[in-house]
Amino acid sequence: MPSPKAKSSGGRSSSSPGVGGNGRYEFMSLNRRPPQHLLQRQGSDPTSTRLRASESPTRRRGSGSSNASTSSTGGQLPEEDCMRLNPSIVGITLSSLLAMDLWLSKRLGVCACEDSSWGSMRPLMKLIEISGHGIPWLAGTAYCLYKSDSTAGQEVMLNLLMALVLDLILVGVVKAVVRRRRPAHNRMDMFATFSVDGYSFPSGHATRAAMCARFLLAHLVLAAPLRVLVLLWAVLVGFSRVLLGRHHVTDVAFGFGMGYCQYNLVEVLWMSPAILHGLIRQLA
Ligand SMILES: CC(C)=CCC/C(C)=C/CC/C(C)=C/COP(=O)(O)O
């Protein structure tokens, strides 16, 4: 509790408390310069150092010492000030893009539920969703691998299986790190999901669609009309994620990019028949 005596003895009227030389509290006016011993004390106090560092650049430039540093660098802003300005421009740009993403995703979520404006298309969108789901792809590839009687066919199928597992792992890791929530208008009624699938970024369907489309075009689908169909399917899978309200536009855009790059990784990690035979021999 501040002593009224201390208040009157300093002849000071209000606000900031400080500890005087006799151990009592002293009150200083905000528009008066504090005594020298308090200034020295503030200089070594981490809290006040933090407070001064968070002052606005204009205020800091206005102080005597900062003026000296500004003039000594030929009128250039101190480095500290430049670092404070740049993130704000990046921050504003990012927040604007994020706001546009949220707005656009909400507007495009026209099949998010049955009574949405395109609610009657929801069953079709869910069919497209299933066509890009991990389970049919894993089961279909495993079945083809089992049925394949040529070495070339087995090689392609085994590498596709490896690609699908790699995709699940990479998407799971990114989702767990980023932890972006799905759009508020999404109904979480997807079948067979992992716990990370509660998160939105990136779209696992989009990564799988992009990676599998590249895989099919490179190794399995040669006829031109079918190649067009494969590309159309991949684009539809991506669109259906936003129309169903499952994802933001940026989740799908990033997912397509990530899936495209994942295929490059699959090419690097490609398991040749020699490696496969070595693996089979070790397992047997
Ligand atoms: C054999 C095995 C463990 C299969 C797991 C397949 C599985 C449950 C994949 C999850 C697919 C899924 C629901 C991904 C979420 O996709 P988003 O586009 O909503 O991110």
Short mmCIF file of N, CA and C in Angstrom, two decimals, residues 130-146 157-158 160-168 194 208 211-212:
data_model
loop_
_atom_site.label_atom_id
_atom_site.label_comp_id
_atom_site.label_asym_id
_atom_site.label_seq_id
_atom_site.Cartn_x
_atom_site.Cartn_y
_atom_site.Cartn_z
N ILE A 130 -15.92 -41.21 -53.19
CA ILE A 130 -15.53 -42.61 -52.98
C ILE A 130 -14.50 -43.05 -54.03
N SER A 131 -14.66 -42.52 -55.26
CA SER A 131 -13.72 -42.92 -56.32
C SER A 131 -12.29 -42.45 -56.03
N GLY A 132 -12.15 -41.46 -55.12
CA GLY A 132 -10.80 -40.98 -54.78
C GLY A 132 -10.37 -41.38 -53.38
N HIS A 133 -11.19 -42.20 -52.72
CA HIS A 133 -10.88 -42.61 -51.33
C HIS A 133 -9.72 -43.61 -51.31
N GLY A 134 -9.01 -43.66 -50.20
CA GLY A 134 -7.84 -44.54 -50.09
C GLY A 134 -8.18 -46.02 -50.15
N ILE A 135 -9.30 -46.41 -49.53
CA ILE A 135 -9.61 -47.85 -49.42
C ILE A 135 -9.84 -48.50 -50.80
N PRO A 136 -10.73 -47.95 -51.66
CA PRO A 136 -10.87 -48.59 -52.98
C PRO A 136 -9.57 -48.62 -53.77
N TRP A 137 -8.75 -47.59 -53.65
CA TRP A 137 -7.48 -47.56 -54.39
C TRP A 137 -6.52 -48.63 -53.86
N LEU A 138 -6.41 -48.73 -52.54
CA LEU A 138 -5.50 -49.74 -51.96
C LEU A 138 -6.00 -51.15 -52.27
N ALA A 139 -7.31 -51.37 -52.10
CA ALA A 139 -7.87 -52.71 -52.33
C ALA A 139 -7.76 -53.08 -53.80
N GLY A 140 -8.08 -52.13 -54.69
CA GLY A 140 -8.02 -52.39 -56.14
C GLY A 140 -6.59 -52.71 -56.58
N THR A 141 -5.62 -51.97 -56.06
CA THR A 141 -4.23 -52.19 -56.46
C THR A 141 -3.74 -53.54 -55.94
N ALA A 142 -4.09 -53.85 -54.69
CA ALA A 142 -3.67 -55.15 -54.11
C ALA A 142 -4.28 -56.29 -54.91
N TYR A 143 -5.52 -56.13 -55.32
CA TYR A 143 -6.18 -57.18 -56.10
C TYR A 143 -5.48 -57.37 -57.46
N CYS A 144 -5.18 -56.24 -58.14
CA CYS A 144 -4.50 -56.32 -59.44
C CYS A 144 -3.11 -56.95 -59.29
N LEU A 145 -2.44 -56.63 -58.19
CA LEU A 145 -1.11 -57.21 -57.93
C LEU A 145 -1.22 -58.73 -57.79
N TYR A 146 -2.25 -59.16 -57.07
CA TYR A 146 -2.47 -60.59 -56.83
C TYR A 146 -2.79 -61.31 -58.14
N MET A 157 2.20 -52.53 -60.26
CA MET A 157 1.21 -52.57 -59.18
C MET A 157 1.85 -52.41 -57.80
N LEU A 158 3.00 -53.04 -57.64
CA LEU A 158 3.66 -52.92 -56.34
C LEU A 158 4.13 -51.48 -56.09
N LEU A 160 2.68 -48.86 -57.37
CA LEU A 160 1.47 -48.05 -57.11
C LEU A 160 1.04 -48.21 -55.65
N LEU A 161 1.15 -49.45 -55.16
CA LEU A 161 0.81 -49.71 -53.75
C LEU A 161 1.73 -48.89 -52.83
N MET A 162 3.01 -48.90 -53.16
CA MET A 162 3.98 -48.14 -52.36
C MET A 162 3.64 -46.63 -52.42
N ALA A 163 3.24 -46.16 -53.61
CA ALA A 163 2.90 -44.74 -53.77
C ALA A 163 1.68 -44.37 -52.91
N LEU A 164 0.69 -45.27 -52.87
CA LEU A 164 -0.54 -44.99 -52.10
C LEU A 164 -0.24 -44.93 -50.60
N VAL A 165 0.61 -45.85 -50.15
CA VAL A 165 0.96 -45.84 -48.72
C VAL A 165 1.77 -44.58 -48.38
N LEU A 166 2.71 -44.24 -49.26
CA LEU A 166 3.52 -43.03 -49.08
C LEU A 166 2.62 -41.79 -49.00
N ASP A 167 1.61 -41.75 -49.86
CA ASP A 167 0.68 -40.62 -49.88
C ASP A 167 -0.06 -40.50 -48.54
N LEU A 168 -0.55 -41.65 -48.03
CA LEU A 168 -1.28 -41.63 -46.75
C LEU A 168 -0.38 -41.09 -45.63
N PHE A 194 -9.14 -41.64 -40.76
CA PHE A 194 -8.21 -41.65 -39.62
C PHE A 194 -8.50 -40.42 -38.77
N ARG A 208 -4.07 -37.64 -53.71
CA ARG A 208 -4.17 -38.98 -54.32
C ARG A 208 -4.59 -38.87 -55.79
N MET A 211 -1.58 -37.57 -57.82
CA MET A 211 -0.49 -38.56 -57.91
C MET A 211 -0.92 -39.77 -58.76
N CYS A 212 -2.12 -40.28 -58.51
CA CYS A 212 -2.58 -41.46 -59.25
C CYS A 212 -2.79 -41.12 -60.73
#
